[in-house]
PDB file of C-alpha atoms in Angstrom:
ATOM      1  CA  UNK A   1       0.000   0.000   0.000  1.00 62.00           C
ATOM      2  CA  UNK A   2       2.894   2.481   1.085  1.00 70.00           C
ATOM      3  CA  UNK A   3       4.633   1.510  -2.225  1.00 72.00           C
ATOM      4  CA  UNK A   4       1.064   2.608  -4.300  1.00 71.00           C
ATOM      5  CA  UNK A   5       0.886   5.675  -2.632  1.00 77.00           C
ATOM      6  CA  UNK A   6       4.829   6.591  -3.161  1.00 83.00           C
ATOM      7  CA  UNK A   7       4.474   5.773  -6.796  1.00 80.00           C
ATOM      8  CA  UNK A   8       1.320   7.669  -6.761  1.00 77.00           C
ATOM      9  CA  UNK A   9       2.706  10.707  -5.150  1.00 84.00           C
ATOM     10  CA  UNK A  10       6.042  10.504  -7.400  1.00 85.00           C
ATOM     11  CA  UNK A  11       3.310  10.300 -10.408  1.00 81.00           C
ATOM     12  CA  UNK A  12       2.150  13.772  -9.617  1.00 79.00           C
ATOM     13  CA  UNK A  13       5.044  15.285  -8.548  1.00 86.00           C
ATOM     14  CA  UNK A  14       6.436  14.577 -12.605  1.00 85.00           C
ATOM     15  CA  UNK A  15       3.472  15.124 -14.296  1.00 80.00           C
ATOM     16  CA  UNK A  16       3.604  18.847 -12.209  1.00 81.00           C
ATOM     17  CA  UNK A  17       7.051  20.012 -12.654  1.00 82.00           C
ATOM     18  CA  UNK A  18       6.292  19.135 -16.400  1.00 79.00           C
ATOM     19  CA  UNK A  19       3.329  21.135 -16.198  1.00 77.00           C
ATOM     20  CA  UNK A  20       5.591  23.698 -14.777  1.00 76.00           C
ATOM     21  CA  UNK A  21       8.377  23.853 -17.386  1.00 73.00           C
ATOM     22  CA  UNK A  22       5.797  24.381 -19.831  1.00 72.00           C
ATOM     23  CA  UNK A  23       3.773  27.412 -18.428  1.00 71.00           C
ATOM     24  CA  UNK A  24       7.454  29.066 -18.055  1.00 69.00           C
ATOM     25  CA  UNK A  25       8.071  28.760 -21.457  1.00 65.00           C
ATOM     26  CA  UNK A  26       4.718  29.839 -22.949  1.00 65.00           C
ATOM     27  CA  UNK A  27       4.702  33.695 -23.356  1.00 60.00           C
ATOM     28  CA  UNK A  28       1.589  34.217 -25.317  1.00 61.00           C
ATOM     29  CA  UNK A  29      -1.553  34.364 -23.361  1.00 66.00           C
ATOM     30  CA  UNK A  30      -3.882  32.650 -26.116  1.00 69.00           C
ATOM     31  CA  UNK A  31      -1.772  29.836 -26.370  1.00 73.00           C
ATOM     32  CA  UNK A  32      -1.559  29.494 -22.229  1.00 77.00           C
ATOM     33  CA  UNK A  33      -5.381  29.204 -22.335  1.00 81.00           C
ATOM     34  CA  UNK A  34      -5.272  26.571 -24.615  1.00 82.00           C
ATOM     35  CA  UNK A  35      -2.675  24.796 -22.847  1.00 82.00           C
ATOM     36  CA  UNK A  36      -4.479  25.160 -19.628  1.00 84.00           C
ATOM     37  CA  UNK A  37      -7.528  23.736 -21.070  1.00 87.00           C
ATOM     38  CA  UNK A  38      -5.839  20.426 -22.460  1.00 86.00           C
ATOM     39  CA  UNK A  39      -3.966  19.960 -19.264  1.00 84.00           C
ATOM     40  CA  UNK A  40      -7.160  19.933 -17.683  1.00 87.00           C
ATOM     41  CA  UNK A  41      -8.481  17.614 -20.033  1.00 88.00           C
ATOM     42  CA  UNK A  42      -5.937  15.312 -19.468  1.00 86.00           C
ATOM     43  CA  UNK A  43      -6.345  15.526 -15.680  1.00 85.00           C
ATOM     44  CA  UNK A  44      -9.428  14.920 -15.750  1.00 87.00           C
ATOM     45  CA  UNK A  45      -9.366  12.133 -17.343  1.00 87.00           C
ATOM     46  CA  UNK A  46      -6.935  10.533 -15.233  1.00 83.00           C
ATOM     47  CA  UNK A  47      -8.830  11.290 -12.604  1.00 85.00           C
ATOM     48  CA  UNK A  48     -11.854   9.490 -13.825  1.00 86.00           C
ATOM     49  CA  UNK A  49      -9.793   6.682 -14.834  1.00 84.00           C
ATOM     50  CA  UNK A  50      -7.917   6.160 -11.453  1.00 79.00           C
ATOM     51  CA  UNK A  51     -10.816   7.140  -8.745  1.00 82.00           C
ATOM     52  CA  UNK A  52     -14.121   6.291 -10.750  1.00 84.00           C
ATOM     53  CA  UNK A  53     -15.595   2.979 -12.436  1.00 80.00           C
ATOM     54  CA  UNK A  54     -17.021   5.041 -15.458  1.00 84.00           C
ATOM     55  CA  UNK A  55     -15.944   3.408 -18.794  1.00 85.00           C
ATOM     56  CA  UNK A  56     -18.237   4.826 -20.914  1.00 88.00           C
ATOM     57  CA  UNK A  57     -17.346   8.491 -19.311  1.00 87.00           C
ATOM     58  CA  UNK A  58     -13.585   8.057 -19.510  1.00 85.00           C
ATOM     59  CA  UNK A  59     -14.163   6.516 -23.688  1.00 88.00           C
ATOM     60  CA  UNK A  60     -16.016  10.051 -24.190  1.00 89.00           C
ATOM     61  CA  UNK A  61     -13.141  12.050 -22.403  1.00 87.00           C
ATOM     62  CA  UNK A  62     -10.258   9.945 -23.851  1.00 88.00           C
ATOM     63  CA  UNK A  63     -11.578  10.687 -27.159  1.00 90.00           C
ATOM     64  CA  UNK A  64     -11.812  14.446 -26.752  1.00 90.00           C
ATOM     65  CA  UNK A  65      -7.985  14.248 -25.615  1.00 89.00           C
ATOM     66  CA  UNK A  66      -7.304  12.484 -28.453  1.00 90.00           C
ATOM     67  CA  UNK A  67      -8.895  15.218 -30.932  1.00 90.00           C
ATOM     68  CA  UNK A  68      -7.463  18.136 -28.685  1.00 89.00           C
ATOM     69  CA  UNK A  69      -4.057  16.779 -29.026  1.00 88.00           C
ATOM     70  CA  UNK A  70      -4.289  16.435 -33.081  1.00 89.00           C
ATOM     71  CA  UNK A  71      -5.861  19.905 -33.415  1.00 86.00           C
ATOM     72  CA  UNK A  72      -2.884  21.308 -30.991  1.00 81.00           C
ATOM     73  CA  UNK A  73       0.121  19.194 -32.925  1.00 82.00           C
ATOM     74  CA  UNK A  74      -1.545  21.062 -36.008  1.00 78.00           C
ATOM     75  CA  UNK A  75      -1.183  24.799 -34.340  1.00 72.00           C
ATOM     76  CA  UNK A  76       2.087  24.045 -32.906  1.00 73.00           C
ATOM     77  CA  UNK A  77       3.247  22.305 -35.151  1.00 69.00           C
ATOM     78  CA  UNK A  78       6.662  24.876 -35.239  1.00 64.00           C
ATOM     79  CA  UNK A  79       6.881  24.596 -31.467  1.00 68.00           C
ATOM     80  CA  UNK A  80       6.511  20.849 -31.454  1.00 74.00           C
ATOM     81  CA  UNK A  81       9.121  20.976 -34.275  1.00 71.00           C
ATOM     82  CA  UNK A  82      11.796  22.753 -32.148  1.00 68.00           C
ATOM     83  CA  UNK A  83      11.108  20.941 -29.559  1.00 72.00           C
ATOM     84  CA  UNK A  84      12.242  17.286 -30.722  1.00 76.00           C
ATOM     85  CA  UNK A  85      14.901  19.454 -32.467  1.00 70.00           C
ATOM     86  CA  UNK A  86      16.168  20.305 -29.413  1.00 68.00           C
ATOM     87  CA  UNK A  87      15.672  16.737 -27.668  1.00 72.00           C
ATOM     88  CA  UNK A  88      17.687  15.009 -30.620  1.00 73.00           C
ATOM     89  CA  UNK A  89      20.375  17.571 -30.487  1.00 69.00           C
ATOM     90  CA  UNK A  90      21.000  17.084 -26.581  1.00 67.00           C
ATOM     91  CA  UNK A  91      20.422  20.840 -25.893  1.00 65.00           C
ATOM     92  CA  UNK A  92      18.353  20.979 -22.735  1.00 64.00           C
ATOM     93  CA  UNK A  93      20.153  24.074 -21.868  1.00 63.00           C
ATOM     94  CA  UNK A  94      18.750  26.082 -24.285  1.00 60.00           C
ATOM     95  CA  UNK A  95      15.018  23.903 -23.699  1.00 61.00           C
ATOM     96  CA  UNK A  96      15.786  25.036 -20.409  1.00 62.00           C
ATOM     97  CA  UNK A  97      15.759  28.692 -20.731  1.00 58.00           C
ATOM     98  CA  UNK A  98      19.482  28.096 -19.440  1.00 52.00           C
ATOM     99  CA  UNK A  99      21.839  29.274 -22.375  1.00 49.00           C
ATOM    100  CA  UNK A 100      25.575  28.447 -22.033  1.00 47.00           C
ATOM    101  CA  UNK A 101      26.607  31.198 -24.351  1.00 48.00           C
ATOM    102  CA  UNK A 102      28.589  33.723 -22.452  1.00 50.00           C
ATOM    103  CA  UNK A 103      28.803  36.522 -25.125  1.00 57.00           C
ATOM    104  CA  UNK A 104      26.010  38.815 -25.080  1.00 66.00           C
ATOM    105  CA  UNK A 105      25.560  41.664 -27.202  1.00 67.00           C
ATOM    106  CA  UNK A 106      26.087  45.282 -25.948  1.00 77.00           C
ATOM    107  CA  UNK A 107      25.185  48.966 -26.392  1.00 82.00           C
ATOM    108  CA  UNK A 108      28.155  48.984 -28.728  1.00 85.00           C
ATOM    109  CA  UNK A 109      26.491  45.984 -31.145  1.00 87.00           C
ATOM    110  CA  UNK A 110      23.299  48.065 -31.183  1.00 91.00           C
ATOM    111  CA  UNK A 111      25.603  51.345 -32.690  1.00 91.00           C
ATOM    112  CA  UNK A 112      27.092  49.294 -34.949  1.00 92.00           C
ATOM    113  CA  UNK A 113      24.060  47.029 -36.096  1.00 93.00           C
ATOM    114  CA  UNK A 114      21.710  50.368 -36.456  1.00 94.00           C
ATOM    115  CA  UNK A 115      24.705  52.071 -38.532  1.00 94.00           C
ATOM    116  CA  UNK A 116      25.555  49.843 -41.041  1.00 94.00           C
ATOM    117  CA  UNK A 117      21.428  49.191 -40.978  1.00 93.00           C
ATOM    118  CA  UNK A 118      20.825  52.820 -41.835  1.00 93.00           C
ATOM    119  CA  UNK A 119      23.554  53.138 -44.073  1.00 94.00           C
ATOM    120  CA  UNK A 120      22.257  49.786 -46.408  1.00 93.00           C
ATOM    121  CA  UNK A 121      18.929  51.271 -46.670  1.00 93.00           C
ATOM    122  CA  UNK A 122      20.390  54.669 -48.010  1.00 93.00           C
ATOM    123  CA  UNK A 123      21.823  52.557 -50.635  1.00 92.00           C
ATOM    124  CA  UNK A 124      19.276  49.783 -51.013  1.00 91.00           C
ATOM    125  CA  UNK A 125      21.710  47.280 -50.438  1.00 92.00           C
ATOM    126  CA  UNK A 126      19.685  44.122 -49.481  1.00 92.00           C
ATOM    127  CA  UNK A 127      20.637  42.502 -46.304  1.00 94.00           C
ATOM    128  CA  UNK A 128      19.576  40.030 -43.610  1.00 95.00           C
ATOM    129  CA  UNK A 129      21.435  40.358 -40.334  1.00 96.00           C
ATOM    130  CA  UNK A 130      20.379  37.703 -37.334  1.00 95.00           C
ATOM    131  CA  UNK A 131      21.006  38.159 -33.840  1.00 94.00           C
ATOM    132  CA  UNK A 132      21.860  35.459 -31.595  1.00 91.00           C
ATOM    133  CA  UNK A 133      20.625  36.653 -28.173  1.00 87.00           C
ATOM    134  CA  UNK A 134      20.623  33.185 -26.297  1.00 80.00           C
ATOM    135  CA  UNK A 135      19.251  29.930 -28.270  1.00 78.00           C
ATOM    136  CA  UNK A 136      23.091  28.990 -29.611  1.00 78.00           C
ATOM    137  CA  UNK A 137      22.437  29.082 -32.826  1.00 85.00           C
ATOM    138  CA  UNK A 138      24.800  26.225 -34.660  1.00 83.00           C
ATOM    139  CA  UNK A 139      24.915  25.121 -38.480  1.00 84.00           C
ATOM    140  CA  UNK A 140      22.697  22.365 -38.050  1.00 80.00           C
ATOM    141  CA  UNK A 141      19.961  24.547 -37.985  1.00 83.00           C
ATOM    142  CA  UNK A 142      20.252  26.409 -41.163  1.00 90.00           C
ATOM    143  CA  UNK A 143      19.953  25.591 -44.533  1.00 88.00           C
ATOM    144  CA  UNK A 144      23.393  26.134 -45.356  1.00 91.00           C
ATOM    145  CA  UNK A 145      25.600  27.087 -43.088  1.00 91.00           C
ATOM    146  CA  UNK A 146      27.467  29.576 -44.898  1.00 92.00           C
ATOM    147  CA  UNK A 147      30.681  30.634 -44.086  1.00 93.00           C
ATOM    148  CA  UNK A 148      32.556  31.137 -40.819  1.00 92.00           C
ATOM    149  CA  UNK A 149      33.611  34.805 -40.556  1.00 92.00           C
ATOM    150  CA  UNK A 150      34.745  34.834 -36.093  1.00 91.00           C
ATOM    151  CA  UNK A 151      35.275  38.395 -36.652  1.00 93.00           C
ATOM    152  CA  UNK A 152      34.419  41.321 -34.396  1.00 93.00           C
ATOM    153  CA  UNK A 153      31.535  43.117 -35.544  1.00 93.00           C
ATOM    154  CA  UNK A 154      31.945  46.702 -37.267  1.00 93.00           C
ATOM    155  CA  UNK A 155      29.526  48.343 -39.438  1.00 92.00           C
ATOM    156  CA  UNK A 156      32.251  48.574 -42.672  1.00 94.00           C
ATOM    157  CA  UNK A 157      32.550  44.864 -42.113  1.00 94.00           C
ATOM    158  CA  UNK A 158      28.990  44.302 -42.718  1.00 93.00           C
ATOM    159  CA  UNK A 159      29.049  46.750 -44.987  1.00 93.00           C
ATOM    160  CA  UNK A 160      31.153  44.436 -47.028  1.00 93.00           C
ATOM    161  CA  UNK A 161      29.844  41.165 -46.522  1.00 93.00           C
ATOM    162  CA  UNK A 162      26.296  43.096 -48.216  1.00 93.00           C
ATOM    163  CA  UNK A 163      28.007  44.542 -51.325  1.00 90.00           C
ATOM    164  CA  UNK A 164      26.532  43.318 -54.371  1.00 85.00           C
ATOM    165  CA  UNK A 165      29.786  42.360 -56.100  1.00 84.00           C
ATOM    166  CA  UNK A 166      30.307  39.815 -53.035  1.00 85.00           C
ATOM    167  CA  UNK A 167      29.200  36.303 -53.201  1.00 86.00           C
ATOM    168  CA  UNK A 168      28.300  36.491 -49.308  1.00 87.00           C
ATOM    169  CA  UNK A 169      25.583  38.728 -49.809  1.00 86.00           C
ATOM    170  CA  UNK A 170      22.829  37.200 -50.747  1.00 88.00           C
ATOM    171  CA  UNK A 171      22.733  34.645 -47.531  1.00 92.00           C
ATOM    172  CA  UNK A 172      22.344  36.293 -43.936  1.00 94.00           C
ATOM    173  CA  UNK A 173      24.568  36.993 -41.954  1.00 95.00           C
ATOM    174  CA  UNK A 174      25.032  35.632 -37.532  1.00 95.00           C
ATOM    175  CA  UNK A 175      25.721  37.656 -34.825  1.00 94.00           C
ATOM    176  CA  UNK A 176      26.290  36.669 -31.379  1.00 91.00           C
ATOM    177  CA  UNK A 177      27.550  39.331 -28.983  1.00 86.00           C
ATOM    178  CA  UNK A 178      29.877  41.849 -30.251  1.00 88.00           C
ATOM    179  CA  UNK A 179      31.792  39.023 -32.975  1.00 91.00           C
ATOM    180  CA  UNK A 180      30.179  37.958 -36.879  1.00 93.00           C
ATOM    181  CA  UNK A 181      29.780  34.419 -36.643  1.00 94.00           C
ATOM    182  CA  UNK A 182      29.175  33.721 -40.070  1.00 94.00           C
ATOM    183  CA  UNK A 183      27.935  35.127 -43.435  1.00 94.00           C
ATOM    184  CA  UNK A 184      26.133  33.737 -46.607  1.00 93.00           C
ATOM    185  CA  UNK A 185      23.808  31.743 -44.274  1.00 94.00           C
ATOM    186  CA  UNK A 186      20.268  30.190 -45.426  1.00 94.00           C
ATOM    187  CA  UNK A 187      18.117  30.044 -43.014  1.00 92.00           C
ATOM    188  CA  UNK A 188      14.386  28.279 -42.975  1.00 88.00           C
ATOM    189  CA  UNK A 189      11.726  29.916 -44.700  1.00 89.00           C
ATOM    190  CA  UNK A 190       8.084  31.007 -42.973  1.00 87.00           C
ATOM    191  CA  UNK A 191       4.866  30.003 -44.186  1.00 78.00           C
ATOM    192  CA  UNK A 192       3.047  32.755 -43.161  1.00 78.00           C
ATOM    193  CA  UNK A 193       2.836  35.978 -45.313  1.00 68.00           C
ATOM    194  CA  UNK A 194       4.334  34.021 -48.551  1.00 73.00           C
ATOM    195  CA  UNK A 195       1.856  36.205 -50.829  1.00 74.00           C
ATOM    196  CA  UNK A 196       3.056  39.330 -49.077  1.00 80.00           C
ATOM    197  CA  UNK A 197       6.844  39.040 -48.190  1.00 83.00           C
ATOM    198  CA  UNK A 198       9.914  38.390 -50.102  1.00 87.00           C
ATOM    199  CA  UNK A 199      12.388  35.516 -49.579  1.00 90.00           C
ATOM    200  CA  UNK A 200      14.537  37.992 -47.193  1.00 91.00           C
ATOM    201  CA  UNK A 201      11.591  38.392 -44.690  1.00 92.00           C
ATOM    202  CA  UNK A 202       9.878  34.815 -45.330  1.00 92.00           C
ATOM    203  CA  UNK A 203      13.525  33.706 -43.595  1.00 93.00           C
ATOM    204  CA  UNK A 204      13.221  36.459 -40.746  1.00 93.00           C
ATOM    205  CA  UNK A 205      10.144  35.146 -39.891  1.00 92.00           C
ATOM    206  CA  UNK A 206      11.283  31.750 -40.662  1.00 90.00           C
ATOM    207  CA  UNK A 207      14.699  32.035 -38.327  1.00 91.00           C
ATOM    208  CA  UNK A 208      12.781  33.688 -35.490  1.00 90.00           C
ATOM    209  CA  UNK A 209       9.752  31.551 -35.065  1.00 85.00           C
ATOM    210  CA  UNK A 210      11.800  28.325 -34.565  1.00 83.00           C
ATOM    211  CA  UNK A 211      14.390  30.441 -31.537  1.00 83.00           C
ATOM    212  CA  UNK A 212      12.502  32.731 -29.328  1.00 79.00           C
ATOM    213  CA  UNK A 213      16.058  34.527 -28.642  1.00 83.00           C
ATOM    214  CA  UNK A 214      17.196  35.269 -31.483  1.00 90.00           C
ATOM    215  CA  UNK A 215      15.929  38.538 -33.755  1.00 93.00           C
ATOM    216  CA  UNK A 216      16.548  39.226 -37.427  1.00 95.00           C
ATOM    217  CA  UNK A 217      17.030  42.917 -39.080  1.00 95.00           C
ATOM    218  CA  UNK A 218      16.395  42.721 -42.989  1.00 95.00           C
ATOM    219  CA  UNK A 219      16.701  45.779 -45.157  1.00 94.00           C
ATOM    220  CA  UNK A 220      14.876  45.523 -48.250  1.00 92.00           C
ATOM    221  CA  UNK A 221      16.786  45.552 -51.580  1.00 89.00           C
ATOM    222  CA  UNK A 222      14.140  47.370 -53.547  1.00 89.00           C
ATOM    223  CA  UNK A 223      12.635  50.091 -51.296  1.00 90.00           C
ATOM    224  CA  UNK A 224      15.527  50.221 -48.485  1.00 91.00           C
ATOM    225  CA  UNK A 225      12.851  49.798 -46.152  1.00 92.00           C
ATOM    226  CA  UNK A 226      14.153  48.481 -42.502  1.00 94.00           C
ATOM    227  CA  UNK A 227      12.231  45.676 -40.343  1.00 94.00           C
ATOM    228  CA  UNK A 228      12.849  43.586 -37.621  1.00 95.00           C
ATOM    229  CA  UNK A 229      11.506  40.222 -36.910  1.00 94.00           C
ATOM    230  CA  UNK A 230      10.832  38.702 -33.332  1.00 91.00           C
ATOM    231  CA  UNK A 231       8.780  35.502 -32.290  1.00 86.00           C
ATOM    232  CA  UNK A 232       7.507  35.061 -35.901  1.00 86.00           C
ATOM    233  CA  UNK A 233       6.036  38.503 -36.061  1.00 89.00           C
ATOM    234  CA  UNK A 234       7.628  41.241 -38.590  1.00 90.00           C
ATOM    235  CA  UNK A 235       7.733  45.172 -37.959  1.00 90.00           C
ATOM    236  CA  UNK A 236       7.827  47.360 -40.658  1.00 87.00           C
ATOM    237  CA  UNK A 237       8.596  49.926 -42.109  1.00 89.00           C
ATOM    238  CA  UNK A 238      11.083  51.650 -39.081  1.00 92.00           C
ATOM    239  CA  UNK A 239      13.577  54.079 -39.336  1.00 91.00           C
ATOM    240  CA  UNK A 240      17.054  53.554 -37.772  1.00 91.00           C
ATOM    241  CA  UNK A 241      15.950  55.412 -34.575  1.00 91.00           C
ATOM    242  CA  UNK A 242      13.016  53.133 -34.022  1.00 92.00           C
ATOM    243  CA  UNK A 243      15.157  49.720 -34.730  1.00 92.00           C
ATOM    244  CA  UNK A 244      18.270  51.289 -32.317  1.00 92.00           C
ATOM    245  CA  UNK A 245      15.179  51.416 -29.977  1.00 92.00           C
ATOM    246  CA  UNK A 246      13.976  47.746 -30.568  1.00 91.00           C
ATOM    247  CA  UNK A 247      17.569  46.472 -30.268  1.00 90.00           C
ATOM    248  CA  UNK A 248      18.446  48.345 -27.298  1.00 90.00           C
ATOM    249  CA  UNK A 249      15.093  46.930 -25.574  1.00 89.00           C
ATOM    250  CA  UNK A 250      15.500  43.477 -26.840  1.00 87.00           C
ATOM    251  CA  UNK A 251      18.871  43.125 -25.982  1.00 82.00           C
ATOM    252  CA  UNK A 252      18.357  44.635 -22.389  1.00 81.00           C
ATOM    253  CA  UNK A 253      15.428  41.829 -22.018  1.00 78.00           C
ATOM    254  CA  UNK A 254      17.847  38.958 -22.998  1.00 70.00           C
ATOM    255  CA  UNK A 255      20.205  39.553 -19.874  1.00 63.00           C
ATOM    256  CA  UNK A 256      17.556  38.381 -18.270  1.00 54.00           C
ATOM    257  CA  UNK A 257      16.894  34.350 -17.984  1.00 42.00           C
ATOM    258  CA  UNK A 258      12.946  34.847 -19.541  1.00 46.00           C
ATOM    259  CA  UNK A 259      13.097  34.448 -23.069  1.00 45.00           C
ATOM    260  CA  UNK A 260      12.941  37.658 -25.355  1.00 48.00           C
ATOM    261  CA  UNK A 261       9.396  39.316 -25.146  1.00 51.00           C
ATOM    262  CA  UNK A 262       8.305  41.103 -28.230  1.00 50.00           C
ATOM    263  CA  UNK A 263       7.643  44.682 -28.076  1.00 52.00           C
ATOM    264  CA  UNK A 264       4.272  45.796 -28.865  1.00 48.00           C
ATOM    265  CA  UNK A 265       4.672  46.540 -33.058  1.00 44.00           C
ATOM    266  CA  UNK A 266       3.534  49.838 -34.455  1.00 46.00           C
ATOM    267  CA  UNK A 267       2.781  48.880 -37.997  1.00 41.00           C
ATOM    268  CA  UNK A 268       3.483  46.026 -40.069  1.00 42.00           C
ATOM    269  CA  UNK A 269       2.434  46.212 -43.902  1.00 42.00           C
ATOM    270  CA  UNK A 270       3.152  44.153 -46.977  1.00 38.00           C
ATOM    271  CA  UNK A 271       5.233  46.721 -48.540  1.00 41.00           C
ATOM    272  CA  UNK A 272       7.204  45.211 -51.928  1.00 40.00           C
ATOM    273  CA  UNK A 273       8.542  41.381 -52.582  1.00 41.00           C
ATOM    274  CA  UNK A 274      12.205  41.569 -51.665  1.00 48.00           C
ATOM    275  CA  UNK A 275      13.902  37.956 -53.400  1.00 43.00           C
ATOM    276  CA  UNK A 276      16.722  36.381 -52.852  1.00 42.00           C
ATOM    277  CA  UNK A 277      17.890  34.390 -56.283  1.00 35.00           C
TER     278      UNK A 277
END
């Protein structure tokens, strides 16, 4: 009997702290209601199952679990996605919300970044910049990995690596902290907004709904026009104040051990295709 009740009490001790990890990584409050609501499915029908002798009760509730967990492997499909990523690749850290990274990105990565930013939209020089701010991004999870550059960041060296005459240029390009990881990356394209956005911002979106801490600045190569993406949701137009701004906010959040909040965005239009060949 003592051994029942040990296993019994060790059952709900799990099935809580799992219940735990996953409220503290759910930021959006739609998608904590819905998780709410399942795990309360699922209690409840273990709770019919282990206390009450109702078959026909805990077919009808089983069943609605069932169709509750199809219809939520359909919305989070990305999540769920990331997840097993994550679990294959042995990176609890990062599953965690426990980063090992050590090199953060400063006030003097922002000054940089929003430079050579401003100064590529003057010029309409497309570009896609991504900012590591905690998920360790690695090669595995691009398309291509592109090239490693381990170089510290300046705005003439970005410059460069987005000149048209470069072969570099049309890939995007990883920072983490104040150093250029690499350059002439591919990243993973979005699904949402294909009939609105160009290849450039389908792969912001892309990049930054699969890692919650990492952001993406693309500059359009036909209108100049500056945006940021965050969490799978695209700002745009801004002007180089407004995305020093956004950087200097996101980058202060990411000290932090929560993962990167989005700041509420202003405007977000479909503006012109941008392609990548």
């Amino acid at each position: 009997m003592e051994v029942l009740q040990l296993r019994l009490l060790l059952d709900v001790l799990c099935a809580s702290l799992l219940g735990f990890l996953l409220f503290t990584r759910v930021n959006e409050q739609r998608t904590l209601w819905l998780l709410r609501g399942y795990l309360l499915l699922v209690a409840l029908a273990w709770f019919v199952k282990r206390f009450f002798n109702l078959p026909l009760t805990s077919t009808l509730i089983d069943a609605l679990v069932l169709a509750c967990s199809l219809s939520l492997a359909i919305l989070w499909q990305g999540e769920l996605r990331r997840l097993m990523e994550l679990l294959g690749t042995g990176r609890l850290a990062v599953l965690l919300g426990n980063p090992q990274s050590k090199m953060r990105a400063t006030a003097s990565t922002v000054a940089q970044l929003t430079d050579a930013a401003g100064r590529l939209s003057k010029s309409r020089r497309g570009a896609l910049i991504v900012v590591d701010l905690g998920s360790d991004l690695r090669p595995e999870d691009f398309l291509n990995p592109g090239i490693t550059i381990d170089a510290q960041l300046s705005s003439e060296l970005l410059l460069n690596l987005f000149a048209s005459d470069t072969p570099l240029h049309d890939g995007a390009v990883v920072l983490k902290g104040s150093r250029i990881i690499s350059a002439g990356v591919i990243l993973p394209l979005s699904r949402q907004g294909i009939s609105r956005y160009g290849t450039r911002h389908l792969a912001a979106l892309g990049i930054t709904e699969r890692f919650d801490r990492c952001i993406c600045v693309v500059i359009s190569e036909e209108t100049g026009t500056l945006s940021l993406a965050n969490q799978g949701r695209l700002e745009r137009p801004i002007t180089s104040s407004r995305l020093q701004d956004l950087l200097t906010e996101l980058i202060a959040a990411s000290v932090s051990t929560a993962p990167v909040k989005s700041p509420s965005p202003r405007s977000v239009s479909s503006g012109t295709k941008d392609s990548l060949p």
